[in-house]
CSV table of C-alpha atoms and ligand atoms in Angstrom, one decimal:
chain,number,residue,atom,x,y,z
A,1,MET,CA,24.5,22.8,13.8
A,2,ARG,CA,21.1,22.2,12.2
A,3,LEU,CA,20.7,18.6,13.2
A,4,GLN,CA,22.2,18.4,16.7
A,5,ASN,CA,21.6,14.9,18.2
A,6,LYS,CA,19.0,13.9,15.7
A,7,VAL,CA,19.2,10.1,15.2
A,8,LEU,CA,19.0,9.5,11.4
A,9,ILE,CA,19.2,6.3,9.5
A,10,VAL,CA,20.8,6.3,6.0
A,11,THR,CA,20.2,3.3,3.7
A,12,GLY,CA,22.7,2.7,0.9
A,13,ALA,CA,25.2,4.5,3.2
A,14,GLY,CA,28.2,2.5,2.0
A,15,SER,CA,28.7,4.4,-1.2
A,16,GLY,CA,27.9,7.4,-3.4
A,17,ILE,CA,25.0,9.6,-2.4
A,18,GLY,CA,24.4,7.7,0.9
A,19,ARG,CA,28.0,8.0,2.1
A,20,ALA,CA,28.3,11.7,1.2
A,21,THR,CA,25.0,12.4,2.9
A,22,SER,CA,25.9,10.5,6.0
A,23,LEU,CA,29.0,12.5,6.4
A,24,LYS,CA,27.2,15.8,5.8
A,25,LEU,CA,24.4,15.0,8.2
A,26,ALA,CA,26.9,14.0,10.8
A,27,SER,CA,28.8,17.3,10.3
A,28,GLU,CA,25.5,19.0,11.2
A,29,GLY,CA,25.4,17.1,14.5
A,30,ALA,CA,23.2,14.2,13.6
A,31,VAL,CA,23.8,10.7,15.0
A,32,ILE,CA,24.0,8.4,12.0
A,33,VAL,CA,23.0,4.8,11.6
A,34,SER,CA,24.9,3.8,8.5
A,35,SER,CA,23.1,0.9,6.8
A,36,ASP,CA,23.8,-1.0,3.6
A,37,TYR,CA,23.5,-4.6,2.5
A,38,ASN,CA,27.3,-4.4,2.1
A,39,GLU,CA,28.3,-4.6,5.8
A,40,ALA,CA,31.9,-3.7,5.2
A,41,THR,CA,31.1,-0.4,3.4
A,42,ALA,CA,28.4,0.5,6.0
A,43,LYS,CA,31.0,0.0,8.7
A,44,GLU,CA,33.5,2.1,6.8
A,45,THR,CA,31.1,5.0,6.5
A,46,ALA,CA,30.4,4.8,10.3
A,47,GLU,CA,34.2,4.8,10.9
A,48,MET,CA,34.7,7.8,8.6
A,49,ILE,CA,32.2,9.8,10.7
A,50,GLN,CA,33.7,8.7,14.0
A,51,LYS,CA,37.2,9.8,12.8
A,52,THR,CA,35.9,13.3,12.3
A,53,GLY,CA,34.5,13.3,15.8
A,54,GLY,CA,30.9,12.5,14.8
A,55,GLN,CA,28.6,9.8,16.2
A,56,ALA,CA,27.7,6.8,14.2
A,57,SER,CA,26.9,3.1,14.3
A,58,TYR,CA,26.2,0.7,11.5
A,59,VAL,CA,23.6,-2.1,10.8
A,60,ARG,CA,23.6,-4.4,7.8
A,61,ALA,CA,20.2,-4.5,6.1
A,62,ASP,CA,18.8,-5.5,2.7
A,63,VAL,CA,16.1,-2.9,2.1
A,64,SER,CA,14.0,-5.4,0.1
A,65,LYS,CA,13.5,-7.6,3.2
A,66,PRO,CA,10.9,-6.5,5.8
A,67,GLU,CA,12.7,-8.4,8.6
A,68,ASP,CA,15.9,-6.5,7.9
A,69,ILE,CA,14.3,-3.1,8.0
A,70,GLN,CA,12.4,-4.0,11.2
A,71,ASN,CA,15.6,-5.0,12.7
A,72,LEU,CA,17.4,-1.9,11.5
A,73,ILE,CA,14.7,0.3,13.2
A,74,ASP,CA,14.8,-1.8,16.4
A,75,GLN,CA,18.7,-1.7,16.5
A,76,THR,CA,18.6,2.1,16.0
A,77,VAL,CA,16.3,2.6,19.0
A,78,ALA,CA,18.2,0.0,21.1
A,79,THR,CA,21.5,1.8,20.5
A,80,HIS,CA,20.6,5.4,20.3
A,81,GLY,CA,17.3,5.6,22.3
A,82,THR,CA,15.1,7.0,19.5
A,83,ILE,CA,14.8,7.6,15.8
A,84,ASP,CA,14.2,11.1,14.2
A,85,GLY,CA,14.3,10.1,10.6
A,86,ILE,CA,15.4,7.9,7.7
A,87,PHE,CA,16.9,8.6,4.3
A,88,ASN,CA,15.5,5.8,2.1
A,89,ASN,CA,18.3,6.0,-0.4
A,90,ALA,CA,19.5,2.5,-1.2
A,91,GLY,CA,18.9,1.5,-4.8
A,92,VAL,CA,20.1,-0.5,-7.8
A,93,GLY,CA,20.6,1.0,-11.3
A,94,ASP,CA,19.0,-0.6,-14.4
A,95,VAL,CA,20.3,-0.3,-17.9
A,96,ARG,CA,19.1,-3.1,-20.1
A,97,SER,CA,16.7,-3.4,-23.1
A,98,PHE,CA,13.0,-3.9,-22.6
A,99,ASP,CA,13.3,-7.5,-24.0
A,100,GLU,CA,15.7,-8.3,-21.2
A,101,HIS,CA,13.3,-7.1,-18.6
A,102,THR,CA,12.1,-10.5,-17.6
A,103,PRO,CA,9.5,-10.8,-14.8
A,104,GLU,CA,12.3,-11.9,-12.4
A,105,TYR,CA,14.5,-8.9,-13.3
A,106,PHE,CA,11.6,-6.4,-13.1
A,107,ASN,CA,10.7,-7.8,-9.7
A,108,HIS,CA,14.2,-7.5,-8.4
A,109,VAL,CA,14.5,-3.8,-9.3
A,110,ILE,CA,11.1,-3.0,-7.9
A,111,SER,CA,11.9,-5.0,-4.7
A,112,VAL,CA,14.9,-2.7,-3.9
A,113,ASP,CA,14.0,0.7,-5.5
A,114,GLN,CA,10.3,0.7,-4.7
A,115,PHE,CA,9.4,-1.9,-2.1
A,116,GLY,CA,12.6,-1.0,-0.2
A,117,VAL,CA,11.5,2.7,0.1
A,118,TYR,CA,8.0,1.6,1.2
A,119,LEU,CA,9.5,-0.6,3.9
A,120,GLY,CA,11.6,2.3,5.2
A,121,ILE,CA,8.6,4.6,5.3
A,122,TYR,CA,6.4,2.0,6.9
A,123,TYR,CA,8.6,0.7,9.7
A,124,ALA,CA,10.3,4.1,10.5
A,125,SER,CA,6.9,5.9,10.7
A,126,LYS,CA,5.4,3.2,12.8
A,127,LYS,CA,8.2,3.5,15.3
A,128,MET,CA,8.2,7.3,15.3
A,129,LYS,CA,4.5,7.2,16.0
A,130,GLU,CA,5.0,4.7,18.8
A,131,LEU,CA,7.6,7.0,20.4
A,132,GLY,CA,5.7,10.2,19.7
A,133,VAL,CA,8.6,11.6,17.6
A,134,GLN,CA,7.7,14.2,14.9
A,135,GLY,CA,10.4,13.1,12.5
A,136,THR,CA,11.3,13.4,8.8
A,137,ILE,CA,11.5,10.9,6.0
A,138,VAL,CA,13.6,11.7,2.9
A,139,ASN,CA,13.4,9.4,-0.1
A,140,THR,CA,15.7,9.2,-3.2
A,141,ALA,CA,13.7,9.3,-6.4
A,142,SER,CA,15.2,10.2,-9.7
A,143,ILE,CA,14.6,12.4,-12.8
A,144,PHE,CA,13.5,9.1,-14.3
A,145,GLY,CA,10.5,9.2,-11.9
A,146,TYR,CA,9.3,12.0,-14.2
A,147,MET,CA,10.4,11.1,-17.7
A,148,ALA,CA,11.0,8.0,-19.8
A,149,ALA,CA,14.3,7.0,-21.4
A,150,LYS,CA,14.9,3.7,-23.2
A,151,GLY,CA,16.6,1.0,-21.4
A,152,SER,CA,15.5,1.6,-17.8
A,153,PHE,CA,11.9,0.3,-17.7
A,154,ALA,CA,11.8,-1.2,-14.2
A,155,TYR,CA,13.9,1.7,-12.7
A,156,GLN,CA,11.5,4.3,-14.0
A,157,ALA,CA,8.5,2.4,-12.7
A,158,ALA,CA,10.1,2.2,-9.3
A,159,LYS,CA,11.2,5.9,-9.2
A,160,ALA,CA,7.8,7.2,-10.3
A,161,ALA,CA,6.3,5.2,-7.5
A,162,VAL,CA,8.8,6.8,-5.1
A,163,VAL,CA,7.5,10.3,-6.2
A,164,MET,CA,3.9,9.2,-5.6
A,165,MET,CA,4.6,7.3,-2.3
A,166,THR,CA,6.3,10.5,-1.0
A,167,LYS,CA,3.0,12.4,-1.6
A,168,SER,CA,0.8,9.7,-0.2
A,169,ALA,CA,2.9,9.1,2.9
A,170,ALA,CA,3.1,12.9,3.6
A,171,LEU,CA,-0.7,12.9,3.5
A,172,GLU,CA,-1.0,9.8,5.7
A,173,LEU,CA,1.5,10.9,8.3
A,174,ALA,CA,0.9,14.7,8.6
A,175,GLU,CA,-1.4,14.3,11.5
A,176,ASP,CA,1.4,12.6,13.4
A,177,GLY,CA,3.8,15.5,12.6
A,178,ILE,CA,5.9,13.4,10.3
A,179,ARG,CA,7.2,15.1,7.2
A,180,VAL,CA,7.9,13.1,4.0
A,181,VAL,CA,9.9,14.5,1.1
A,182,ALA,CA,12.2,13.3,-1.6
A,183,VAL,CA,15.1,14.3,-3.9
A,184,ALA,CA,15.2,13.6,-7.7
A,185,PRO,CA,18.9,13.5,-8.6
A,186,GLY,CA,20.1,14.1,-12.2
A,187,PHE,CA,23.3,12.2,-13.2
A,188,ILE,CA,25.5,11.8,-10.2
A,189,ASP,CA,29.2,10.7,-10.3
A,190,THR,CA,28.8,7.5,-8.3
A,191,PRO,CA,29.6,3.8,-8.9
A,192,ILE,CA,26.0,3.2,-9.9
A,193,ILE,CA,27.0,4.6,-13.3
A,194,LYS,CA,29.0,1.5,-14.4
A,195,ASP,CA,29.9,2.3,-18.0
A,196,GLY,CA,33.0,4.1,-19.0
A,197,ASP,CA,34.1,7.7,-19.6
A,198,ASP,CA,32.3,8.1,-22.9
A,199,PHE,CA,29.0,7.3,-21.3
A,200,LYS,CA,29.8,9.6,-18.4
A,201,ASN,CA,30.6,12.4,-20.8
A,202,PHE,CA,27.3,11.8,-22.6
A,203,LEU,CA,25.4,12.0,-19.3
A,204,ALA,CA,27.3,15.2,-18.2
A,205,ASP,CA,26.3,16.8,-21.5
A,206,GLN,CA,22.6,16.5,-20.4
A,207,HIS,CA,23.2,19.0,-17.6
A,208,LEU,CA,23.3,22.8,-18.0
A,209,SER,CA,26.8,22.9,-16.5
A,210,LYS,CA,28.0,20.0,-18.8
A,211,LYS,CA,29.3,18.3,-15.6
A,212,LEU,CA,28.2,15.3,-13.6
A,213,ILE,CA,26.7,16.3,-10.3
A,214,GLN,CA,28.8,15.3,-7.3
A,215,PRO,CA,27.2,13.3,-4.4
A,216,GLU,CA,28.0,16.1,-2.0
A,217,GLN,CA,25.6,18.3,-4.0
A,218,ILE,CA,22.8,15.9,-3.3
A,219,ALA,CA,23.9,15.6,0.3
A,220,ASP,CA,23.5,19.4,0.8
A,221,VAL,CA,19.9,19.4,-0.4
A,222,VAL,CA,19.0,16.3,1.7
A,223,THR,CA,20.5,17.9,4.8
A,224,PHE,CA,18.4,21.0,4.2
A,225,LEU,CA,15.3,18.8,3.8
A,226,PHE,CA,16.0,17.1,7.1
A,227,SER,CA,16.4,20.5,8.8
A,228,ALA,CA,13.8,22.7,10.4
A,229,GLU,CA,14.5,25.2,7.6
A,230,ALA,CA,12.5,22.9,5.3
A,231,SER,CA,9.5,22.6,7.7
A,232,ALA,CA,7.1,23.9,5.0
A,233,VAL,CA,8.4,21.4,2.4
A,234,ASN,CA,6.1,18.4,2.5
A,235,GLY,CA,5.1,15.7,0.0
A,236,GLN,CA,7.3,17.2,-2.7
A,237,THR,CA,10.2,15.7,-4.6
A,238,VAL,CA,12.9,18.3,-5.2
A,239,PRO,CA,14.8,17.9,-8.5
A,240,VAL,CA,18.6,18.2,-8.0
A,241,ASP,CA,19.3,17.8,-11.7
A,242,ASP,CA,21.3,20.8,-12.9
A,243,GLY,CA,18.4,21.7,-15.2
A,244,PHE,CA,17.9,18.3,-16.8
A,245,LEU,CA,14.1,18.4,-16.5
A,246,ILE,CA,13.6,21.9,-17.8
A,247,PHE,CA,14.4,21.6,-21.5
A,248,LYS,CA,13.7,19.5,-24.6
A,249,ARG,CA,16.6,17.8,-26.3
A,250,SER,CA,16.7,18.2,-30.1
B,301,LIG,P1,25.8,3.6,-5.4
B,301,LIG,O1,25.9,2.4,-6.2
B,301,LIG,O2,27.1,4.4,-5.2
B,301,LIG,O3,25.1,3.4,-4.0
B,301,LIG,C1,24.0,2.5,-3.8
B,301,LIG,C2,24.2,1.8,-2.4
B,301,LIG,O4,23.0,1.0,-2.2
B,301,LIG,C3,25.4,0.8,-2.4
B,301,LIG,O5,26.2,1.1,-1.3
B,301,LIG,C4,24.7,-0.5,-2.4
B,301,LIG,O6,25.5,-1.5,-1.7
B,301,LIG,C5,23.4,-0.2,-1.7
B,301,LIG,N1,22.3,-1.2,-2.0
B,301,LIG,C6,22.0,-1.7,-3.2
B,301,LIG,N2,21.0,-2.6,-3.1
B,301,LIG,C7,20.7,-2.6,-1.7
B,301,LIG,C8,19.8,-3.4,-1.0
B,301,LIG,N3,19.0,-4.3,-1.5
B,301,LIG,N4,19.7,-3.1,0.4
B,301,LIG,C9,20.6,-2.2,0.9
B,301,LIG,N5,21.5,-1.6,0.3
B,301,LIG,C10,21.6,-1.7,-1.1
B,301,LIG,O7,24.7,4.5,-6.1
B,301,LIG,P2,24.2,6.0,-5.8
B,301,LIG,O8,24.3,6.7,-7.1
B,301,LIG,O9,24.8,6.6,-4.6
B,301,LIG,O10,22.6,5.6,-5.6
B,301,LIG,C11,21.9,6.0,-4.4
B,301,LIG,C12,20.5,6.3,-4.9
B,301,LIG,O11,20.4,7.4,-5.8
B,301,LIG,C13,19.8,5.1,-5.6
B,301,LIG,O12,18.4,5.1,-5.1
B,301,LIG,C14,19.8,5.6,-7.0
B,301,LIG,O13,18.8,5.0,-7.8
B,301,LIG,C15,19.6,7.1,-6.9
B,301,LIG,N6,20.0,7.8,-8.0
B,301,LIG,C16,21.3,7.8,-8.5
B,301,LIG,C17,21.6,8.6,-9.6
B,301,LIG,C18,23.0,8.6,-10.2
B,301,LIG,O14,23.1,9.1,-11.3
B,301,LIG,N7,24.0,8.1,-9.5
B,301,LIG,C19,20.6,9.4,-10.3
B,301,LIG,C20,19.3,9.3,-9.7
B,301,LIG,C21,19.0,8.6,-8.6
C-alpha cells in the first residue's frame, strides 16, 4: 500500500475522475475526504469506499467559495487529525461560442476552474505548514491548458492558469517540503462531456488509441503522483492524453 493512512482530500469527488481517483487512493490505504458541491454524490463516493473496507468521510464544498474550502480543511483536520494532501479536481466544462462568453459566464468558469484550484492550494498548504506536514498537492489541468480550440475560451484560460499555478506553487512551497504537481487529461469518458455519441466518437478519434480515456486511467497517474515514488516530480503537469498533444491534425 503506497498511501497507508495518508489523509487526502478530493474535490469533485462525486463523479468521473474525482470518484475514480478517490476509490483508487483509498485502495492504496489513503483516508479520503470526499468533497463535492453535490452533497449526495460526495456521500455516495465515501460510502463506496467504506463498503470496500476503506476509510472515508465527506464534506460538501463549493470550490469557488473561500469559506467552503476553509471549512473543508478544518473539517478534515477535526475528523482525521491531519491533512497530507489535496486533489484539486472539481471543474466545470465549457463549450460555447466566443460571442456567448459574456463577462458573467467567463467569471463563473474562472471562479471554479481557476480560483477554485488556487483556494485549494492556498488553504491546504497553509494548514500543512501550520501542522508541519510535508504533503502533496495534485491539480487537474487539461490538454486545453496547452493548446487552443474554438468554443472553450474561459476553460482554456483557467486550465493554462492551473499549469502555471502548479509551477509557481511548487516554487513557493518547496522550502516547506510540500510538492505541487498536476495532470492534464485528454478526453475522458465522464459526464462532463455532455453531447451525444457522435461527439464522443469525434473526441475518441483525437487519441492515438481511437478510444476515450477512462477515469481510472487518470486515477492511476494521480495515485502515482501522490506516492513517494513521484518524489522527484515537482511543479510539472503530466499529460495523460493518449498522445493528443504530440501530433498536428491535418
Ligand atoms: P464530472 O462532471 O464527472 O465531475 C466534476 C465534478 O465536479 C462533479 O461531481 C461536480 O459536481 C463537481 N463540481 C463542479 N463544480 C463544482 C464546484 N463549484 N465546487 C465543487 N464541486 C464542483 O467531470 P470530470 O471529467 O470528472 O472532471 C474532473 C476534472 O477533470 C475537471 O477539472 C475537468 O475540467 C477536468 N478534465 C476533464 C476532461 C474530460 O474530458 N472529462 C478533460 C480534461 C480535464
